[in-house]
Coordinates of C-alpha atoms in Angstrom, one line a residue:
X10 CA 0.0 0.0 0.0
X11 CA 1.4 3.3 -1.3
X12 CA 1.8 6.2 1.6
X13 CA -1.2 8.1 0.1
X14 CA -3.3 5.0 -0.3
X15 CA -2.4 4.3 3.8
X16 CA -3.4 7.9 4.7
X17 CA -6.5 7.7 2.9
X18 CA -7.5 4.4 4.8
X19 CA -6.5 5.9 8.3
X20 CA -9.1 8.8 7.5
X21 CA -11.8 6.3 7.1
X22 CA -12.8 6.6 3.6
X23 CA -12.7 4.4 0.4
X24 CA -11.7 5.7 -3.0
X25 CA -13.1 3.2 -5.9
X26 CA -10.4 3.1 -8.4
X27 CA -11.8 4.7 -11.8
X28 CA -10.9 5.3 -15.3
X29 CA -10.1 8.9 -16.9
X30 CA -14.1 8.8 -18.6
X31 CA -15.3 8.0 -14.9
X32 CA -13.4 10.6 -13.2
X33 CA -14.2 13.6 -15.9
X34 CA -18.1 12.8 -16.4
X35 CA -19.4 10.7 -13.2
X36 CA -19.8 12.3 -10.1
X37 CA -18.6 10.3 -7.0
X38 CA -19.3 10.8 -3.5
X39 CA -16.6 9.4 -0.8
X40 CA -17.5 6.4 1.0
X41 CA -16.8 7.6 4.9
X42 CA -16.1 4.4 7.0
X43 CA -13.8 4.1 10.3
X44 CA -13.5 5.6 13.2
X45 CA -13.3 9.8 13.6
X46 CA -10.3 11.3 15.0
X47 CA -10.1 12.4 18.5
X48 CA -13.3 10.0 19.7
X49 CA -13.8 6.3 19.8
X50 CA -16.9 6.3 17.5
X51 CA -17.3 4.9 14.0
X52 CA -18.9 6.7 11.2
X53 CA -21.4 3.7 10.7
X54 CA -23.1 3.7 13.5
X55 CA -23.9 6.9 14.1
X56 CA -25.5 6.7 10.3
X57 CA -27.6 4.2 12.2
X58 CA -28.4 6.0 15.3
X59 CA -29.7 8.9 13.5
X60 CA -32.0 7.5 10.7
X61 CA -33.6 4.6 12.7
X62 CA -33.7 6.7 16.0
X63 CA -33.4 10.4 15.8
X64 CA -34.1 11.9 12.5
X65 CA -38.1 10.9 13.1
X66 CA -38.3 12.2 16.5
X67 CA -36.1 15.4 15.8
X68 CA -37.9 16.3 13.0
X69 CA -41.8 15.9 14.9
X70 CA -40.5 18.3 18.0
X71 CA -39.2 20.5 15.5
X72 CA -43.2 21.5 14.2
X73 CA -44.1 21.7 17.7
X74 CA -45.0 25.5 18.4
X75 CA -42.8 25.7 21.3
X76 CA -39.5 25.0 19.2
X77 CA -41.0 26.2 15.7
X78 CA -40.8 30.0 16.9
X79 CA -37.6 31.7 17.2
X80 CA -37.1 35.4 18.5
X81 CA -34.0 36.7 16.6
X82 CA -32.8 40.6 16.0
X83 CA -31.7 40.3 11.9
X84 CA -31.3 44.1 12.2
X85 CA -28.0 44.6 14.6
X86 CA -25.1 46.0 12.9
X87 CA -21.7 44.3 11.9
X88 CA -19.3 45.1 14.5
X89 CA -16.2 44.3 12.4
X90 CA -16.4 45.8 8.8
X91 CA -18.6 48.4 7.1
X92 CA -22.1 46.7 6.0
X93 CA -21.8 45.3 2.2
X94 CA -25.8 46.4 2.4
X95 CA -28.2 43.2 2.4
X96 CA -29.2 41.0 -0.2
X97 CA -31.9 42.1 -2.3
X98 CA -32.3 38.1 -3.7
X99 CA -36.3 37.4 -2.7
X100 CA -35.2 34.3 -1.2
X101 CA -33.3 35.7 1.0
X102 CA -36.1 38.0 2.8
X103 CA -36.9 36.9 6.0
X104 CA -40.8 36.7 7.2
X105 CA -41.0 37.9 10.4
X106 CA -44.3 36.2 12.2
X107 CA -47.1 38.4 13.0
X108 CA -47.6 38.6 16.7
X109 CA -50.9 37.4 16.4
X110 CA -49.4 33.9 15.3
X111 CA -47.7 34.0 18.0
X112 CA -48.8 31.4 20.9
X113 CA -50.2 32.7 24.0
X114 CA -47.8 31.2 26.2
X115 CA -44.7 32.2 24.0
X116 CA -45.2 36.0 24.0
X117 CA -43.4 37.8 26.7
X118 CA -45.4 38.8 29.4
X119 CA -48.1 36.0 28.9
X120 CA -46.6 32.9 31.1
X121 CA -45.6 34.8 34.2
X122 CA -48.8 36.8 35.5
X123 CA -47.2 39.9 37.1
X124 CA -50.0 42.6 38.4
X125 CA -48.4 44.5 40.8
X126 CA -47.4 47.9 40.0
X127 CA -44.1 48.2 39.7
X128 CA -43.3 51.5 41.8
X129 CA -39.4 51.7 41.1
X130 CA -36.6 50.7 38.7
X131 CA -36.2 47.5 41.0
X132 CA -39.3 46.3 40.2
X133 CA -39.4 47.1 36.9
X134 CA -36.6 45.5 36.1
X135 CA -37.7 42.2 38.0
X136 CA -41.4 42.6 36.2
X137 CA -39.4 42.4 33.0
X138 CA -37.3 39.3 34.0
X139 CA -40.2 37.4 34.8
X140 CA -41.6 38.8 31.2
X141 CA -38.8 36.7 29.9
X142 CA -39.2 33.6 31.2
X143 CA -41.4 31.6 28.1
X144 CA -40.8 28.2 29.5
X145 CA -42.9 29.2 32.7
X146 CA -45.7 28.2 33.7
X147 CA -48.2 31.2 35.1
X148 CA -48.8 28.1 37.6
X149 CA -45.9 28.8 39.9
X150 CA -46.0 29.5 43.4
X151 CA -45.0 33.4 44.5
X152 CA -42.3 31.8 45.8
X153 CA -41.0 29.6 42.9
X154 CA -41.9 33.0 40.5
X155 CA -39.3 35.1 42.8
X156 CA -36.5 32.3 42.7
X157 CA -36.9 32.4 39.0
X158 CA -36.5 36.3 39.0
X159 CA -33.2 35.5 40.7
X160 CA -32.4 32.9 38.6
X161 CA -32.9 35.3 35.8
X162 CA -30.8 37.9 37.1
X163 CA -28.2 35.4 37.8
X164 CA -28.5 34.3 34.1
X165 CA -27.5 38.0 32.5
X166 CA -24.7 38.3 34.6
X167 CA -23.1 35.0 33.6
X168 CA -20.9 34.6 30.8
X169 CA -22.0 32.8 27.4
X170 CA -20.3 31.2 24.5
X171 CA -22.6 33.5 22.1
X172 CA -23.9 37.1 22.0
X173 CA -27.3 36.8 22.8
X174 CA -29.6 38.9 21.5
X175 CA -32.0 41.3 23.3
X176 CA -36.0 40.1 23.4
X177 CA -36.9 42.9 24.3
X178 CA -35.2 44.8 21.6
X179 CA -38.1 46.8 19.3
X180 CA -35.6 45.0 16.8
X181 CA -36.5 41.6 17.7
X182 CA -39.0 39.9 15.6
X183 CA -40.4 36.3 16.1
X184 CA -40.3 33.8 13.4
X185 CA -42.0 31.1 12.1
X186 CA -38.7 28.5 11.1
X187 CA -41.0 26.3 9.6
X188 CA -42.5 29.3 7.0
X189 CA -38.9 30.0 6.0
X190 CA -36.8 27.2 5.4
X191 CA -33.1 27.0 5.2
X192 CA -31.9 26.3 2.0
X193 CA -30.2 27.6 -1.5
X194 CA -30.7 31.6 -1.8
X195 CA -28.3 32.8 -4.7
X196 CA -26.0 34.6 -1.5
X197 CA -22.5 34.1 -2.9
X198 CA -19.5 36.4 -3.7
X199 CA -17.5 38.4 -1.9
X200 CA -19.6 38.9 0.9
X201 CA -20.6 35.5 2.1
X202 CA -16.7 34.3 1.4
X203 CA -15.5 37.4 4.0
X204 CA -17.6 35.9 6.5
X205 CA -16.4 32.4 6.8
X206 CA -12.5 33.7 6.0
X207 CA -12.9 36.0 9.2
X208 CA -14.1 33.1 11.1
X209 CA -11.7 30.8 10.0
X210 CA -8.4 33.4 9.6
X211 CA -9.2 35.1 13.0
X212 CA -11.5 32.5 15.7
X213 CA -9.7 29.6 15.1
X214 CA -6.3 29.7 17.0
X215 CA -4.7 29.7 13.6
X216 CA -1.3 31.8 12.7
X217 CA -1.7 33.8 9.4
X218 CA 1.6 31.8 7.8
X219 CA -0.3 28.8 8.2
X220 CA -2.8 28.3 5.2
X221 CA -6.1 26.9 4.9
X222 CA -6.7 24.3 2.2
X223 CA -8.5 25.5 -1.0
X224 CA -7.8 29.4 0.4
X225 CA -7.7 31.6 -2.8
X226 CA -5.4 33.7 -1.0
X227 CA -2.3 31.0 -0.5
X228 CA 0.3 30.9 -1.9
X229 CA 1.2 28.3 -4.8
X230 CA 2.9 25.5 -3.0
X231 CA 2.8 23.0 -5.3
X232 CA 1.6 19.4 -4.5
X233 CA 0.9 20.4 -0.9
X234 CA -2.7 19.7 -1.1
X235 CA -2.9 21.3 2.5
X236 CA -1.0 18.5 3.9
X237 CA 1.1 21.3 5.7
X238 CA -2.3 22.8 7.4
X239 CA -3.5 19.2 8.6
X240 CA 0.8 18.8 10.0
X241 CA -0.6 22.3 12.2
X242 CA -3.4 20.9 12.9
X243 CA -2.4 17.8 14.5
X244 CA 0.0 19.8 16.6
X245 CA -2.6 21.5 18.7
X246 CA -3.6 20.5 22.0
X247 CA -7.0 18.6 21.9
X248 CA -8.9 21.8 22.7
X249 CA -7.9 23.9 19.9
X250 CA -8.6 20.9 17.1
X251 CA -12.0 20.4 18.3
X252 CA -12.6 24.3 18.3
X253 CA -11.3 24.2 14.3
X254 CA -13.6 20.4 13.7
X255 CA -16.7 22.1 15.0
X256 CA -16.2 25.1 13.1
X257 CA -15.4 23.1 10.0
X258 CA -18.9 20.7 10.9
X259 CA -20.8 23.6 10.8
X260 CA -19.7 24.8 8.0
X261 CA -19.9 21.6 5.9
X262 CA -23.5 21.1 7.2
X263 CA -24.8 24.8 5.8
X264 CA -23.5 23.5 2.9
X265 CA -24.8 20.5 2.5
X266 CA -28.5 22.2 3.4
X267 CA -28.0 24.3 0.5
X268 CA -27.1 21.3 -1.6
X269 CA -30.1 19.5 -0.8
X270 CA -32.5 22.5 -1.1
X271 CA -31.8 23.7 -4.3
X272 CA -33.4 26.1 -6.3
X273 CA -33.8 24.0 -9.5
X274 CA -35.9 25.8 -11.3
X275 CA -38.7 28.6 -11.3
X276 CA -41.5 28.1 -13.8
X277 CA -44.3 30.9 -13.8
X278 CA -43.2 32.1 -10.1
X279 CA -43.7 28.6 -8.5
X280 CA -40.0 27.4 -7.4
X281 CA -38.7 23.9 -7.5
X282 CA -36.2 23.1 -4.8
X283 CA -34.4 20.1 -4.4
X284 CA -31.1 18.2 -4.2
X285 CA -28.8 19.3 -6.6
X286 CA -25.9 16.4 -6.8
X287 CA -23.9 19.0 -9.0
X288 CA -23.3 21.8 -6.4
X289 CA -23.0 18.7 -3.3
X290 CA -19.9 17.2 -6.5
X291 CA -18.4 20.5 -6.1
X292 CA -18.6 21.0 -2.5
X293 CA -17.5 17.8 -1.3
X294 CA -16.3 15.2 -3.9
X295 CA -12.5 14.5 -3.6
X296 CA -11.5 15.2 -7.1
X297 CA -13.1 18.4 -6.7
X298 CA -12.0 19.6 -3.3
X299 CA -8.5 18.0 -3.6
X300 CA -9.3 15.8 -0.8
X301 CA -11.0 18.1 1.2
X302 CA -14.8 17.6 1.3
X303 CA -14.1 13.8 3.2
X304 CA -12.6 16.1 5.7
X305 CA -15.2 18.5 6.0
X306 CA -18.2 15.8 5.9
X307 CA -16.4 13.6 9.1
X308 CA -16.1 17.1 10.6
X309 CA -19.8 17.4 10.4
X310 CA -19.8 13.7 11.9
X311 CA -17.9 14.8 14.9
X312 CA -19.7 18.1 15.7
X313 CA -23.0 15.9 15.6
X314 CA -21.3 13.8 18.1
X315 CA -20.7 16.8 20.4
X316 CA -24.3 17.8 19.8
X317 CA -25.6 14.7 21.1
X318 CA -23.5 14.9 24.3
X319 CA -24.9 18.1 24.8
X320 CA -28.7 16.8 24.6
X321 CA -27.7 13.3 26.8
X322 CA -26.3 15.5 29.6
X323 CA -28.5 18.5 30.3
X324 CA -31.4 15.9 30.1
X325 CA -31.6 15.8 33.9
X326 CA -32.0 19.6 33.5
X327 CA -35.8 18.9 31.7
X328 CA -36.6 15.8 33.3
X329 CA -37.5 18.0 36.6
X330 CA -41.2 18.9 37.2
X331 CA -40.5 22.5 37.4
X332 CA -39.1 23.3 33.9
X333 CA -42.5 23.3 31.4
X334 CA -42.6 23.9 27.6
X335 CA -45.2 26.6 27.9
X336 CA -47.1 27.7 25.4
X337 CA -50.2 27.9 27.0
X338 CA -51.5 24.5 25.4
X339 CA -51.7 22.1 28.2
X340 CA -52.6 18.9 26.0
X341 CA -49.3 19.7 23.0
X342 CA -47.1 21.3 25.6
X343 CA -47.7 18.0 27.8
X344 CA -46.7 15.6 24.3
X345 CA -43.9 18.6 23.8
X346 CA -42.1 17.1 27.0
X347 CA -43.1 13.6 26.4
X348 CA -41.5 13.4 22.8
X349 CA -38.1 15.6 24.3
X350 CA -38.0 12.9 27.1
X351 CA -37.9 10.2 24.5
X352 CA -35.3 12.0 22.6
X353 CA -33.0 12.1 25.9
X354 CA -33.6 8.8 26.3
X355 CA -32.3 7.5 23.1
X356 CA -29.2 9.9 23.6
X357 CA -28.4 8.4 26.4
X358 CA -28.6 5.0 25.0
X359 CA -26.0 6.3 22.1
X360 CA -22.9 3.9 23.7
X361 CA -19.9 5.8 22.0
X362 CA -20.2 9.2 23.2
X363 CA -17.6 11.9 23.2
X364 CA -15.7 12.3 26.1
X365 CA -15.7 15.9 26.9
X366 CA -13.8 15.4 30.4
X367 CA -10.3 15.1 28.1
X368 CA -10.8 18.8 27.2
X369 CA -9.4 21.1 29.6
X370 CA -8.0 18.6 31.9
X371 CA -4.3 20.3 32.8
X372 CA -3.1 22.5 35.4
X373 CA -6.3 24.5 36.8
X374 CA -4.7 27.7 36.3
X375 CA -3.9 26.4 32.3
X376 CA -7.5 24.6 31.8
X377 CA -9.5 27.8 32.8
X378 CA -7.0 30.3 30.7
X379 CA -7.8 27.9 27.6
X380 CA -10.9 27.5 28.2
X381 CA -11.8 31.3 28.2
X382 CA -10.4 31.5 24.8
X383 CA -12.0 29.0 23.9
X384 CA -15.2 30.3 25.0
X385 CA -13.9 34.0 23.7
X386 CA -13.4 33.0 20.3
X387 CA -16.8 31.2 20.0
X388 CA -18.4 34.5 21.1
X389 CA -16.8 36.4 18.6
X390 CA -18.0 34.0 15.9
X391 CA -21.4 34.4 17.3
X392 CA -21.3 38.6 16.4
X393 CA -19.4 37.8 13.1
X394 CA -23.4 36.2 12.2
X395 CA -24.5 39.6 12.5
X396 CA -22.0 40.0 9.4
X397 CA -23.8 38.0 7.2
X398 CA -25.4 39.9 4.2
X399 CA -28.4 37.7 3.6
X400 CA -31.3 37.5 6.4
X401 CA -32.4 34.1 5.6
X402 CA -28.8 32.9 6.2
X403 CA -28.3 35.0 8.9
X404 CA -31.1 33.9 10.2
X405 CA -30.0 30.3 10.3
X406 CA -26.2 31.3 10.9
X407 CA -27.3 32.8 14.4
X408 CA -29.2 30.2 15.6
X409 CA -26.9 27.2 14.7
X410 CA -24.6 28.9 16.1
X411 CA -26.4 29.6 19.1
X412 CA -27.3 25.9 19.6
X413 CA -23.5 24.9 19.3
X414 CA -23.3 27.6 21.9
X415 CA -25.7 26.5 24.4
X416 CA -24.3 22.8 23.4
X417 CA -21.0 24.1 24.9
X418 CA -22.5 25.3 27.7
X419 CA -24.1 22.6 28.9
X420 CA -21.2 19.9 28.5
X421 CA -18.7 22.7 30.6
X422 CA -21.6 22.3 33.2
X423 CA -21.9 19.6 34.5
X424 CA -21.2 20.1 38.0
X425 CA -24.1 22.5 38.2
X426 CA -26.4 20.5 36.5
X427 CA -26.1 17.4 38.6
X428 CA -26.8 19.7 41.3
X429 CA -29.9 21.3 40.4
X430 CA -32.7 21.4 42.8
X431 CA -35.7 19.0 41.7
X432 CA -38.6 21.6 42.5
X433 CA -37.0 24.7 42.1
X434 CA -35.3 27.1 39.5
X435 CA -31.1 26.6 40.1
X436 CA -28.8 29.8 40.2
X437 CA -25.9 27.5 39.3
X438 CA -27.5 27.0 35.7
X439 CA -30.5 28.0 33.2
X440 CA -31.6 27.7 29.8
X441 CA -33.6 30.7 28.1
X442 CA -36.2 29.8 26.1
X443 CA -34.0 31.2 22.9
X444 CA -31.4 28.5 24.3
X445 CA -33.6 25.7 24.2
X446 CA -35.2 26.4 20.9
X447 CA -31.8 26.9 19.7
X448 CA -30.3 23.7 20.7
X449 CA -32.9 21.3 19.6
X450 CA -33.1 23.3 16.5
X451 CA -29.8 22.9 15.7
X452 CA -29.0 19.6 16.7
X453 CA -32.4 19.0 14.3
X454 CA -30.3 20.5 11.4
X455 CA -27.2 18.5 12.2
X456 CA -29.7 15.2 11.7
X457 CA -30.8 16.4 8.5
X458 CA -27.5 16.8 7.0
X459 CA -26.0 13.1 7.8
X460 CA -29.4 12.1 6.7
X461 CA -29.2 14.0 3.4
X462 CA -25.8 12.8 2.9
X463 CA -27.5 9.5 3.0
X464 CA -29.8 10.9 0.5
X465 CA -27.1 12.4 -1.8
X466 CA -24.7 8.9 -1.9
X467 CA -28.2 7.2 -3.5
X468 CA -28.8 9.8 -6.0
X469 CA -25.0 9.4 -6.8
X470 CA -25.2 5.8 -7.3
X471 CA -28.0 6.2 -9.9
X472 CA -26.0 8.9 -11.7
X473 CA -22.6 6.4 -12.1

């Protein structure tokens, strides 16, 4: 076996061995196998897990009303560069959902029934906390309703691995995610590529004479390939390559949502999207990507993987009595819980989880520096989404990011969430409502990627 052919197989994918005519005119799409780097899980069975066990379940909690509205600010300015100006493609125009649409229960102001007059700032300000709480029930006890307060106050003094945006901003607008899709816009160029260079140039631990593979802006280095960037790569401690991996997941999933919801055509204004297997060739076949799209698509694999962790641990968290997916429909807010508790449930019966008790496991004094860079350069990839020229992908940018964020969160918590309190709020950790929807939402997007990917290797097989 030839070095290359040896490298190949430690990466965990195949390459079928094909004629000049094959390679110019059939598309291929790599045949991930093995085991992914820095984990002790194989790409096979997560394939499993999700179609016979997640995808169905994600997908159903994902129309629920509680998880299908999501409040998001698509007006805050850039705070790196001077704004390009938005796209003026119609499908990239956001619907924002009337508040009439709007569940009962969801609005702010509607789950926690405040009537006191509030007679100074103090109050005020805790009249508007409990506002925020949308995953309240107006059931609580006075008592339970002041811990939350508390717990809410608590909450915006904490740090985060995002930049949250502000409810109660006049900017912030609910939507409907269901009504406006993620998928293929035409949002391309200059623009969209300054976005992910920034992210990837300047958030991810990388010196500048170090080169990304496929960068336009490298230098010619012959046969390199970007062998010399995966060398860097493997140099890092285990924190900083699964900072760049999760990065690199979330980038190849985007992609692959485009892919699969393609605008094919438009005949008399009616659209047709759908999979287009030329753009997913071009993204991700290794011909095309000189080896690179394997690596980006087992990237997506792993962040999946840290995803999943995410939802197995924090499951205690929902399982608790006090913590309600309010809406103000008893009878779907009750089957809301039921069909989350079920989804925890199988996560916890996933038997190769990540281990995320190697990260940040040095010296105390080192582990808590790195980590706060870590959680530093997350946050500043969370404001580069206010970057992002096109609402319908900034849309979606923001809150798949947030969900990796919360994800984060959660698995560098988990002191304070074996510790919660069964029948009251904790101070020691919280979940907004814009958390929550976040997370499931964008673990929901993760499943429909691998399960796409599924999708795409069939429609390549009939194509060869």
């Amino acid at each position: 076996m030839s070095g290359s052919s040896r490298l190949d197989h430690a990466r965990g994918f195949r390459q079928k061995v094909r004629s000049p005519d094959e390679v110019c005119e059939k598309p291929y799409v790599p045949m991930l196998t093995g085991v992914l780097d820095d984990c002790l899980c194989d790409i096979e069975s997560i394939d499993d897990f999700n179609t016979f066990k997640i995808f169905p379940k994600i997908q159903k909690l994902q129309e629920r009303d509680y998880f299908r509205y999501y409040k998001v600010n698509l007006k805050r300015p850039c705070p790196f560069w001077a704004d390009d100006g938005h796209c003026s493609i119609k499908d990239c125009h956001v619907e924002p959902c009337p508040e009439s649409k709007i569940p009962v229960g969801i609005k702010a102001g509607s789950s926690n029934k405040y009537s006191k007059a509030a007679n100074n700032s103090k109050e005020l300000e805790d009249c508007e906390q409990a506002n925020k709480l949308g995953a309240v029930n107006s059931t609580l006890s006075n008592q339970s309703k002041e811990a939350f307060i508390d717990w809410a106050r608590y909450d915006d003094s904490q740090d985060h691995f995002c930049e949250l945006d502000d409810e109660r901003s006049p900017d912030a607008q609910y939507v409907d995610l269901l009504l406006n899709p993620e998928r293929y816009t035409g949002y391309k160029g200059p623009s969209a590529w300054r976005v992910w260079n920034s992210i990837y140039e300047e958030n991810c631990f990388k010196p500048r004479s170090v080169y990304r593979p496929l960068n336009p802006l490298a230098p010619s280095r012959g046969g390199d390939d970007g062998e010399s960037f995966y060398t860097w790569l493997e140099g890092l401690c285990l924190e900083k390559r699964v900072f760049y991996k999760l990065i690199s997941g979330l980038h190849a999933s985007i992609n692959l949502h485009l892919c699969a919801n393609y605008l094919l055509e438009e005949t008399w204004g009616k659209p047709r999207w759908g999979p287009n297997v030329k753009e997913f060739t071009r993204r991700f076949d290794p011909t095309e990507t000189k080896g690179e799209g394997p690596r980006r698509l087992k990237n997506l694999y792993f962040l999946y993987l840290i995803e999943l962790r995410a939802l197995s641990k924090v499951a205690p968290y929902f399982e608790r009595a006090v913590v309600d997916l309010y809406t103000g429909n008893g009878h779907e807010d009750a089957e809301s819980k039921a069909l989350l508790l079920d989804i925890f449930r199988d996560t916890k019966s996933f038997h190769m989880h990540f281990d995320e008790k190697s990260m940040f496991a040095g010296d105390k004094k080192g582990a808590k520096s790195l980590k706060e860079e870590f959680r530093l350069h997350f946050k500043n990839i969370s404001r580069i989404m206010d970057c992002v020229g096109c609402d319908k992908c900034r849309l979606w940018g923001k809150l798949q990011t947030q969900g990796l964020g919360t994800a984060l969160k959660i698995l560098f918590s988990e002191k304070e969430i074996q510790s919660l309190p069964e029948n009251s709020p904790s101070k020691g950790f919280q979940l907004t409502r814009q958390e929550i929807v976040a997370l499931v939402n964008a673990f929901g997007r993760l499943s429909t990627s691998i399960k796409e990917l599924q999708n795409f290797k069939i429609l390549l097989q009939q194509t060869r």
